[in-house]
Coordinates of C-alpha atoms and ligand atoms in Angstrom, one line a residue:
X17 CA 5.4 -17.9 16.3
X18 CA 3.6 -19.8 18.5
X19 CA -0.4 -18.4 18.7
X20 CA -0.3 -19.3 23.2
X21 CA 2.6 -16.7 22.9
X22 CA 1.3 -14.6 20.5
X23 CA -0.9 -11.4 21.5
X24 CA -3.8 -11.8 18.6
X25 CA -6.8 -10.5 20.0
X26 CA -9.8 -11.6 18.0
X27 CA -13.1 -11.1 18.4
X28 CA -16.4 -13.7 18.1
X29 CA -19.3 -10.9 17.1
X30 CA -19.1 -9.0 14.3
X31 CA -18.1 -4.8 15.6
X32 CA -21.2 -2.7 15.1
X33 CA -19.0 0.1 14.2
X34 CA -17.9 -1.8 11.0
X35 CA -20.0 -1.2 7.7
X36 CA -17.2 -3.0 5.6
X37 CA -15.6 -6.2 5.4
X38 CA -12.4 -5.3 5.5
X39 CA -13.1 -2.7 8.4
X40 CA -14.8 -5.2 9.9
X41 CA -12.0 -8.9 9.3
X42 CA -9.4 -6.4 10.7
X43 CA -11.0 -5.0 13.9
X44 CA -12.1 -9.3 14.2
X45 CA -8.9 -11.2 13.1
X46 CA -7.1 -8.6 16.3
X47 CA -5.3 -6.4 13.4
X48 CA -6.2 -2.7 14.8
X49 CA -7.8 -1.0 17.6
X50 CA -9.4 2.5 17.3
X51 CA -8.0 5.1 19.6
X52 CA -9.8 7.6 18.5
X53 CA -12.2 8.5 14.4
X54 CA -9.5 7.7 12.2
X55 CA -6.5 6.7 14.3
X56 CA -5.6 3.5 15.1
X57 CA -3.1 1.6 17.4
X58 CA -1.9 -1.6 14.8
X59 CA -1.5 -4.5 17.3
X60 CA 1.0 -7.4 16.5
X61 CA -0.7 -9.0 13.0
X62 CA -1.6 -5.8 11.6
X63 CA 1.6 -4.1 11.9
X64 CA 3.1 -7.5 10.4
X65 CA 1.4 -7.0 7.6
X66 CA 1.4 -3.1 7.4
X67 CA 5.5 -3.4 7.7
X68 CA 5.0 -6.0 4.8
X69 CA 3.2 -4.3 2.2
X70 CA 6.3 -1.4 3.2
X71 CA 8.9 -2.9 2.3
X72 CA 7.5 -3.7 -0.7
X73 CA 7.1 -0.2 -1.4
X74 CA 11.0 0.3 -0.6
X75 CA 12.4 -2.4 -2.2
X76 CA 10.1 -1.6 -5.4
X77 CA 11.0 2.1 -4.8
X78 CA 15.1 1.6 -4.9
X79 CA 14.9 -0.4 -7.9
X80 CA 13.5 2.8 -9.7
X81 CA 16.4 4.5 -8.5
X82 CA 14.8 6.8 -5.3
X83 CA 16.8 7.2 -2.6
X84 CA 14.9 7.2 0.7
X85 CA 15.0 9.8 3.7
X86 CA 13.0 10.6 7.1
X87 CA 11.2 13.9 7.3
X88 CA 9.4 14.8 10.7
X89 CA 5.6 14.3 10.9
X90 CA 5.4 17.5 12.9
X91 CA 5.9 20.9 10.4
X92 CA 6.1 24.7 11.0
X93 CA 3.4 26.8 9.4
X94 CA 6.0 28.9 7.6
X95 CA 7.1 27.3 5.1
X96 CA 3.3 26.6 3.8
X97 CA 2.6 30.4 4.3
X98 CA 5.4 30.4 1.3
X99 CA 3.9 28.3 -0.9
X100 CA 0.5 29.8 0.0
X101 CA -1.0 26.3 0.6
X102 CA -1.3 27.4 4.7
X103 CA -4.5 29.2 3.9
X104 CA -5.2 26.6 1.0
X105 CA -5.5 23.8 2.9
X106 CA -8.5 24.7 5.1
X107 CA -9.8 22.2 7.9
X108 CA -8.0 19.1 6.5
X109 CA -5.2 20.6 8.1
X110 CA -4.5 19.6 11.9
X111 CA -2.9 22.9 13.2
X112 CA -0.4 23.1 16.8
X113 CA 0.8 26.1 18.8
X114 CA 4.0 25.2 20.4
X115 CA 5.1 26.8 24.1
X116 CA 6.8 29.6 22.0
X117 CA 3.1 30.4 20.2
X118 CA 4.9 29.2 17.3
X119 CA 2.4 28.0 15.0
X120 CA 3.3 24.1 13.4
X121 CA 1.0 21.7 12.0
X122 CA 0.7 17.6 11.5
X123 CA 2.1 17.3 7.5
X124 CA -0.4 16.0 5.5
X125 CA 1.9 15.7 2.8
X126 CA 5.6 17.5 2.3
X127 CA 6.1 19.2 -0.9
X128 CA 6.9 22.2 0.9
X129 CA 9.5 20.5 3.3
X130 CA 11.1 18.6 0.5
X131 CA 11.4 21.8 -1.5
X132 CA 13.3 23.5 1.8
X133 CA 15.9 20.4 1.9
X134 CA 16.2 21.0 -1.7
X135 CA 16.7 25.0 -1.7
X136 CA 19.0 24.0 1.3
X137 CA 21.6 21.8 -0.6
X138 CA 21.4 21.6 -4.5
X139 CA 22.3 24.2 -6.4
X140 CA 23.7 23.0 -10.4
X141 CA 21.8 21.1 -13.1
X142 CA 24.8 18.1 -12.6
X143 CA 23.0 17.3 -9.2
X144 CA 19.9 16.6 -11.0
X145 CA 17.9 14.0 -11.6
X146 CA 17.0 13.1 -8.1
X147 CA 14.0 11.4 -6.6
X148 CA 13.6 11.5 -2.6
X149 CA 10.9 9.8 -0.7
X150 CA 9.6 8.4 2.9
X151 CA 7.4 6.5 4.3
X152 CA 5.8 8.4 7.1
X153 CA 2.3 8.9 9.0
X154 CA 0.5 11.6 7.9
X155 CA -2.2 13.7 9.1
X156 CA -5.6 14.8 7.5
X157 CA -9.1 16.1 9.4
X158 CA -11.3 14.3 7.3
X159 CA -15.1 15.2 7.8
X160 CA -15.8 11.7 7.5
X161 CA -12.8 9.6 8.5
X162 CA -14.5 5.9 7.9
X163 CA -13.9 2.6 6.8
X164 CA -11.2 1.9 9.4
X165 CA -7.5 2.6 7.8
X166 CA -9.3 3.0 4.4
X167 CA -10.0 6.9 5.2
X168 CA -8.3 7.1 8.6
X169 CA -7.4 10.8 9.9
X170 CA -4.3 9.3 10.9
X171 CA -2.3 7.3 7.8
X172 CA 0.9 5.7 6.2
X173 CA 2.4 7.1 3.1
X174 CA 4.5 6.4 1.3
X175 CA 5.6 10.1 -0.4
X176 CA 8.2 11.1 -3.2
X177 CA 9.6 13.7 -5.2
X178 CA 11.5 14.2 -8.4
X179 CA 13.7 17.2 -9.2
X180 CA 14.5 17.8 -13.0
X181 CA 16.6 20.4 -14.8
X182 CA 13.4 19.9 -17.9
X183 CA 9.9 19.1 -18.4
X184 CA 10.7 16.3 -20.4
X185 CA 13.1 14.8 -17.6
X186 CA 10.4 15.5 -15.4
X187 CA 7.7 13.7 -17.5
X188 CA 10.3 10.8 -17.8
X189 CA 10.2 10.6 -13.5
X190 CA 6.3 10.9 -13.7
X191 CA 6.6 7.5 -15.9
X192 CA 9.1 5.7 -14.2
X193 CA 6.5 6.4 -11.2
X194 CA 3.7 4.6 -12.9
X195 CA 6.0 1.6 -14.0
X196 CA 7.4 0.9 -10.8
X197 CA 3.9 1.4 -8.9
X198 CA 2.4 -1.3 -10.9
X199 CA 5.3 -3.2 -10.0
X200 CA 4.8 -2.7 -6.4
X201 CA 0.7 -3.3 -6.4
X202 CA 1.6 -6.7 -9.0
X203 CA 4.0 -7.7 -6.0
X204 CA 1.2 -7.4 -3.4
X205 CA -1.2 -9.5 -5.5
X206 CA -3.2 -6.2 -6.3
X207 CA -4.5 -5.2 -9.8
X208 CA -4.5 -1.3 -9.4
X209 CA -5.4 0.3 -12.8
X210 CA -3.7 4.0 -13.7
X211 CA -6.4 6.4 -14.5
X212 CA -6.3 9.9 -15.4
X213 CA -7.7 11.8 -12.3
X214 CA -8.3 15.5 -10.7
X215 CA -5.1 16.8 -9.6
X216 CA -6.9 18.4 -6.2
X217 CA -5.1 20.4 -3.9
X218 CA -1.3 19.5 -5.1
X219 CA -2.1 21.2 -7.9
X220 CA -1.1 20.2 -11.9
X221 CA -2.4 19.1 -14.6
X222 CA -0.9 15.6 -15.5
X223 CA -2.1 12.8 -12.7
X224 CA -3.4 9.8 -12.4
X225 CA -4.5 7.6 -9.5
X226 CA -4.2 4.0 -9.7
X227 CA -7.6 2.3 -8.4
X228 CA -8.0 -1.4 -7.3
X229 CA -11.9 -2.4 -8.1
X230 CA -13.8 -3.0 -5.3
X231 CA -17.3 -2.4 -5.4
X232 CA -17.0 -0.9 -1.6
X233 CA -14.5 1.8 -3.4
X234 CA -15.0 5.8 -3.0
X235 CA -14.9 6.0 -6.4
X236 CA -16.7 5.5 -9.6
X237 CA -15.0 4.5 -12.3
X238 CA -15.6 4.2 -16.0
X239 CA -13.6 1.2 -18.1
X240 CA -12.5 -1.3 -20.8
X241 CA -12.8 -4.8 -18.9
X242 CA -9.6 -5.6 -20.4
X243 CA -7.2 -3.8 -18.3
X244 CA -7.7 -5.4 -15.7
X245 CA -5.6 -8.7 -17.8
X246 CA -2.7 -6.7 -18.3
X247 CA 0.5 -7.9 -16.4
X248 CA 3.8 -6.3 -15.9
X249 CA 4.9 -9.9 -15.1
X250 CA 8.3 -10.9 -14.0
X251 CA 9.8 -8.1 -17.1
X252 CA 13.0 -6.3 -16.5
X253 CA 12.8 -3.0 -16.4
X254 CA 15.6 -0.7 -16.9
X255 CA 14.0 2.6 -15.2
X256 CA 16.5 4.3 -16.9
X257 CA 15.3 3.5 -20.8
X258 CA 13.0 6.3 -21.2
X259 CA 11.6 4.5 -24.5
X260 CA 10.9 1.4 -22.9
X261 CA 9.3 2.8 -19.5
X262 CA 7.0 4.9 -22.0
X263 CA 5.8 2.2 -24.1
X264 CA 5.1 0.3 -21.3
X265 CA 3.2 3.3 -19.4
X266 CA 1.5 3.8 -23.1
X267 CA -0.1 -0.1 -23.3
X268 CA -1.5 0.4 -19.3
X269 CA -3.3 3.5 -20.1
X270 CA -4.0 2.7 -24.1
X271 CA -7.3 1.5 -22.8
X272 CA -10.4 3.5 -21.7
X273 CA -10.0 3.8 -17.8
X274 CA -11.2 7.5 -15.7
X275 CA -12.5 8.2 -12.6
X276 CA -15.8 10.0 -12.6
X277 CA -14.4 13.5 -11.9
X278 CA -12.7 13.4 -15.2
X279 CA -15.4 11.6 -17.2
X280 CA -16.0 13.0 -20.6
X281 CA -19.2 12.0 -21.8
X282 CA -18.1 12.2 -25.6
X283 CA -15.2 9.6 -25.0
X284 CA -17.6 6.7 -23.7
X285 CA -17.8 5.5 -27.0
X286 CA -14.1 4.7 -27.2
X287 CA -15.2 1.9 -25.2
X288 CA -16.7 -1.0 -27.4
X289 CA -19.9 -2.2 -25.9
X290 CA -19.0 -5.7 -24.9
X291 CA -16.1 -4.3 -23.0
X292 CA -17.9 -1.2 -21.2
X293 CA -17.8 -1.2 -17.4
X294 CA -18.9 1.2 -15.0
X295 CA -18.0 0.3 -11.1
X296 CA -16.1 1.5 -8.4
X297 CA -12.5 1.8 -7.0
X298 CA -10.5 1.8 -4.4
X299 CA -7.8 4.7 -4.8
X300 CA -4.4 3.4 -3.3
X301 CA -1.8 5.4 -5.0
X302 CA -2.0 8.7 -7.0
X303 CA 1.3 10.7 -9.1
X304 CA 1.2 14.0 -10.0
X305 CA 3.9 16.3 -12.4
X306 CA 3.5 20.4 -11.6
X307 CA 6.3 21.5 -13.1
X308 CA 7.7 24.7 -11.0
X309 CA 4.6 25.3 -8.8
X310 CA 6.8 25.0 -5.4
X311 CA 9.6 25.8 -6.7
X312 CA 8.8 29.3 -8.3
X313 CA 7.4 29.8 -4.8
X314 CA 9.7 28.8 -2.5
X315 CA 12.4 29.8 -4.9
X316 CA 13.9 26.2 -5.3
X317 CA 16.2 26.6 -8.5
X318 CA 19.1 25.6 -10.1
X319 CA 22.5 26.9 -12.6
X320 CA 22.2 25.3 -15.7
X321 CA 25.1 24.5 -18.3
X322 CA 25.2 28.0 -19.5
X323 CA 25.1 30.0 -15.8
X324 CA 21.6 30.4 -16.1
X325 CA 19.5 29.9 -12.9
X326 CA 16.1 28.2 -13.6
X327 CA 13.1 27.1 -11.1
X328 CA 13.6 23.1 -10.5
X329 CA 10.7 20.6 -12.3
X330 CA 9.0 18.4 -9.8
X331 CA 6.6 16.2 -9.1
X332 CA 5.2 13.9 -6.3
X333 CA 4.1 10.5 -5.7
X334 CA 1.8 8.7 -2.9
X335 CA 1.6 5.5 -1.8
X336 CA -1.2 4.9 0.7
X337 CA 0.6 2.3 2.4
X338 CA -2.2 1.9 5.5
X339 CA -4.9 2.1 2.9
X340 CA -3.5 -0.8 1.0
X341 CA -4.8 -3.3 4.0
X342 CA -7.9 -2.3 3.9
X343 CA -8.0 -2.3 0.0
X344 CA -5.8 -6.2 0.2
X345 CA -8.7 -7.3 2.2
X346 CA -11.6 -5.9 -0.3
X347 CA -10.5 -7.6 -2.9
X348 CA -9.3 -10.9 -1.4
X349 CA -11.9 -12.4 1.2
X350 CA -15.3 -14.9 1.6
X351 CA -17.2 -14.9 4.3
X352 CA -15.3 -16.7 6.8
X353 CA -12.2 -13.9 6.7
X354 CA -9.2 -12.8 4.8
X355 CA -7.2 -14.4 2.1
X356 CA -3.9 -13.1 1.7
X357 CA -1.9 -13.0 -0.9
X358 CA 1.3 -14.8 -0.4
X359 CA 3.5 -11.8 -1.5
X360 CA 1.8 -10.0 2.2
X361 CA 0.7 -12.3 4.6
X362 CA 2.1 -12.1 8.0
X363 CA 2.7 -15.7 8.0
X364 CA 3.8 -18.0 5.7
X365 CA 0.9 -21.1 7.1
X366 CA -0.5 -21.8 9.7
X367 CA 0.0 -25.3 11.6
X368 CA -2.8 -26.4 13.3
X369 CA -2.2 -29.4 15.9
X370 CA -6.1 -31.3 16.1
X371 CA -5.0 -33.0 19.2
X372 CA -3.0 -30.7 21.5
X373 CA -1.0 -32.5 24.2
X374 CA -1.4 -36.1 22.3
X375 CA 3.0 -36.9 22.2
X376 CA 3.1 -37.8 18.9
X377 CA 1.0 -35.1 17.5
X378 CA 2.4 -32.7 18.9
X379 CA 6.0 -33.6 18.1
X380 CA 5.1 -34.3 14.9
X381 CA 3.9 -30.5 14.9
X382 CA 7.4 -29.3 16.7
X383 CA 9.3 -30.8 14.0
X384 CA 7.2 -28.9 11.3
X385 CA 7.7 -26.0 13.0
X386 CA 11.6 -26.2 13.3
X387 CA 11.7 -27.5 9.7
X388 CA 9.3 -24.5 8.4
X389 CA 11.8 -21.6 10.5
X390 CA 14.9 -23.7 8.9
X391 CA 13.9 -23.0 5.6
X392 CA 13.3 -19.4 6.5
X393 CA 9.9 -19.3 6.8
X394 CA 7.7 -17.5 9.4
X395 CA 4.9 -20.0 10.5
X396 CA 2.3 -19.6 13.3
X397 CA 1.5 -23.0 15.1
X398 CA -1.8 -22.8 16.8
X399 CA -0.4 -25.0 19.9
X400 CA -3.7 -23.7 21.8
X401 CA -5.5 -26.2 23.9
X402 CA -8.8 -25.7 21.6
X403 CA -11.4 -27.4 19.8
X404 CA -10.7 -28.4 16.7
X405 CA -13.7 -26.2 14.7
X406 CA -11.9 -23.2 16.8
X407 CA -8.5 -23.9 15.4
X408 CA -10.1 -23.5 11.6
X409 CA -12.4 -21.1 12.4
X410 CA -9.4 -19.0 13.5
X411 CA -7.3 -19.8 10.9
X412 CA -9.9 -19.1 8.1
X413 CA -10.7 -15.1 9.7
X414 CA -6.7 -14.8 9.8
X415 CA -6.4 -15.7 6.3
X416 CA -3.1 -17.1 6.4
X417 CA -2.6 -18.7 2.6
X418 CA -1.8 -22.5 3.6
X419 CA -2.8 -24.6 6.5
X420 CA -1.1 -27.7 7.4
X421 CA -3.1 -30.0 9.8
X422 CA -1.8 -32.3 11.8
X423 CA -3.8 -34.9 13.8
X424 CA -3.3 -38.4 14.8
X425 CA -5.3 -40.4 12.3
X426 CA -2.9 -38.7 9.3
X427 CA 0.1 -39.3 11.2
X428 CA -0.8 -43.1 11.7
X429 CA -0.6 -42.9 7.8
X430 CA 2.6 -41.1 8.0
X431 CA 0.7 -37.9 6.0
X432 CA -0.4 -34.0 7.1
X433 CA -2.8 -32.2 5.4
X434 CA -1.8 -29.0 3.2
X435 CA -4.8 -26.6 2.4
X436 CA -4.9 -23.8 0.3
X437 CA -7.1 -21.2 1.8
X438 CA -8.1 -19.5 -1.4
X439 CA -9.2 -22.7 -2.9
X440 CA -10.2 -24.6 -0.3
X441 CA -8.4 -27.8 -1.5
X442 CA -7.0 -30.5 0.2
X443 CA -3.7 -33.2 0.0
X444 CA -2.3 -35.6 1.9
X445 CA 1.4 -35.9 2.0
X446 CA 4.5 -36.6 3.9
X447 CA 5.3 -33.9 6.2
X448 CA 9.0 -33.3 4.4
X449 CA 6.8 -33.0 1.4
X450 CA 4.9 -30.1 2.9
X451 CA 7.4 -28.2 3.9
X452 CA 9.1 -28.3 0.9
X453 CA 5.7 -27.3 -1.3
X454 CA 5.5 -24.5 1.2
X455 CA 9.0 -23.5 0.3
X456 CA 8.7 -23.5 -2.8
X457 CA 5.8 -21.5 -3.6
X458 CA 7.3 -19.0 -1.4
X459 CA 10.5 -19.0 -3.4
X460 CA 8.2 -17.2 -6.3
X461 CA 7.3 -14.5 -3.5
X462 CA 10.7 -13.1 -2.5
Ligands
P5A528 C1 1.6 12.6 -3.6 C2 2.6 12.3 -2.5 C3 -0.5 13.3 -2.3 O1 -0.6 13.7 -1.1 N1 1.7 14.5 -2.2 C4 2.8 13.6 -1.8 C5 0.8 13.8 -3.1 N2 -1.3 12.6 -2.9 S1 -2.7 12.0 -2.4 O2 -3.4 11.4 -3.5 O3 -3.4 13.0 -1.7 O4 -2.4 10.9 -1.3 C6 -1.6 9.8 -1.7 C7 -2.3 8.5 -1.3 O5 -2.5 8.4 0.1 C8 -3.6 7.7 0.4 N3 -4.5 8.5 1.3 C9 -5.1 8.0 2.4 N4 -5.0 6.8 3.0 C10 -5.8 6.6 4.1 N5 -6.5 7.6 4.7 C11 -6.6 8.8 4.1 N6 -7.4 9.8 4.7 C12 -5.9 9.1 2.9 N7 -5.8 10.1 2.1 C13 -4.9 9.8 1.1 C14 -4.3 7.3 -0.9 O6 -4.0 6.0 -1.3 C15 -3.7 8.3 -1.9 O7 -3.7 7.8 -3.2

């Protein structure tokens, strides 16, 4: 992309409205625009990076064996008058007459829909396991929607369900769930740590919510500093191994690591001293198991080997995919903007041209381009007649992990410069060479 064709709206002051950084880099760098408390409209970068971070959560998703699907945003009341959540859910919910007085409301969540598709169509224990999920907005009334997409009203999620004939099948989908979700935050360049949480108005007993530190986070959290070192890594997983996705569910949450709703005093000593940390978290994911709550309900069951019919064992899953910008962006900035990680950004590098309408600079910079989009890259060349100092300053609040700069002084030496935006560091090579470093350490970020 070329940033005089692009729409990338950024902005020089700093938005009052904005009492985080994150809120604050993505309103600046041109990412969002508030529409109204808690709903946003995701201009061009942000919505690169939002559809990103979810195809991560598909591709990371279908490994694990979950088949996706599409369920409405839009819901009638009905079927949450069956599972008696209608009343439950209180102001959170956003609630709709239709022409007919029919009463519907915006889902915050679908176990009760999901639950209806599955009354609908299975009906014998061979059909089972099955995990469904979407990725779809959902809609909650917070009393305080802040912190830009971090608590929006308005929000991505990534939802699933599992359907199980046992508990133990059931408990075996509630840890393929944790594997794979450290998977898909590892991918992102995230370290979200599982905790055991409150289970809240889904309803359960076994959950935990998977928190990336942040010392802007919501919650606070009590733990063993060395979580945060262990690494899933490039390790096969076979979901299916019910062994091996325990074991590896059993080292992430061997160590010491709650939220404060669920702290037990009495256990703080399982920390040892020179490992105890108290801080906060940012929660981005969250799985729950409750057995037969919906189904017993809504009367979601199956025949089993033997003729019997039995109420299904479920669980669900969340992904707070338009959280995970905001919560991206916490952990990775400095005080001139974003630093993405490269398994997210919207753009591979930047190109920035130092002397725009100089011939030689700027046909070194065409040929950069076209060789970065012939390797399959995605590069934004800032080909804007600017000042230099704009150029980087733009750059830097856009966060983009490498910047090559071009200008004629290099070129008279035949080198660009590549710069790493986390580090900061410079090198001079050939401008084959940096395409081909480029490639490269995209090749690692598939
Ligand atoms: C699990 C999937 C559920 O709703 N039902 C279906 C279960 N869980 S949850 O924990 O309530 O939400 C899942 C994740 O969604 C994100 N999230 C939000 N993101 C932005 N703004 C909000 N207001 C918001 N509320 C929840 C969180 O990341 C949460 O872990």
């Amino acid at each position: 992309m070329r940033l005089s064709r692009y729409f990338l709206p950024v902005l020089k002051e700093n938005p009052a409205e904005a009492q985080i950084v994150s809120h604050r880099y993505m309103l600046r760098a041109g990412m969002i625009k508030q529409q109204a408390a808690g709903i946003y409209s995701w201009l061009p970068m942000g919505y690169k990076v939002l559809k990103r971070i979810e195809q991560i959560v598909h591709e990371e998703q279908i490994r694990a064996g979950h088949i996706p699907l599409l369920m409405p945003t839009l819901q009638p009341a009905d079927l949450w008058r069956e599972s008696g959540r209608y009343d439950d859910y209180g102001q959170e919910m956003l609630r709709i007459k239709d022409r007919h007085d029919r009463d519907m409301l915006y889902g915050p969540t679908n176990e009760e829909m999901i639950t209806d598709i599955f009354r609908a169509h299975v009906n014998s224990y061979k059909d089972l396991p099955l995990t469904l999920y979407h990725i779809q907005w959902k809609f909650r009334d917070e009393v305080r929607p802040r912190f830009g997409v971090m608590r929006g009203r308005e929000f991505l999620m990534k939802d699933g369900y599992n359907f199980d004939l046992t508990k133990d099948d059931a408990l075996h989908a509630y840890n393929r769930h944790m594997v794979s979700y450290l998977r898909t935050y590892e991918r992102m360049g995230l370290t979200a740590i599982p905790m055991r949480a409150a289970s809240g108005p889904i309803g359960g007993d076994n959950t935990h919510e998977f928190l990336v530190l942040a010392s802007t986070g919501e919650s606070e959290v009590f733990y063993d500093d060395r979580v945060t070192a262990l690494k899933l890594g490039n390790r096969e997983v076979d979901f299916d191994n019910r062994a091996e996705v325990l074991g590896i569910c059993e080292e992430f949450t061997s160590l010491y690591a709650r939220t404060d709703e669920t702290h037990d005093a009495t256990l703080f000593d399982a920390i040892p001293e020179a490992h105890r940390k108290v801080g906060r978290g940012i929660e981005v994911g969250q799985i729950f198991y409750f057995g037969t709550k919906y189904s017993d309900s809504m009367g979601a069951t199956v025949v089993t080997a033997d003729g019997n019919r039995v109420p299904v064992e479920m669980g669900s899953h969340g992904i707070g995919v338009s959280r995970l910008l905001g919560a991206l962006i916490e952990a990775n900035h400095d005080d001139k903007g974003i630093i993405w990680p490269e398994g997210v950004t919207p753009f591979h590098c930047g190109i920035v041209n130092l002397k725009q309408g100089d011939g030689a600079t700027d046909a070194a910079c065409e040929g950069l381009y076209k060789a970065l989009k012939a390797k399959g890259l995605d590069p934004l060349y800032d080909d804007r007649d600017e000042r230099a100092g704009a150029k980087f300053a733009t750059m830097d609040l856009i966060g983009l992990p490498w910047r090559i700069t071009v200008g004629p002084r290099g070129l008279a030496n035949g080198v660009v410069e590549l710069t790493s935006r986390r580090s900061g560091e410079s090198e001079e090579m050939s401008a084959e060479a940096a395409v081909d470093r480029i490639a490269a350490i995209y090749a690692d970020h598939p």
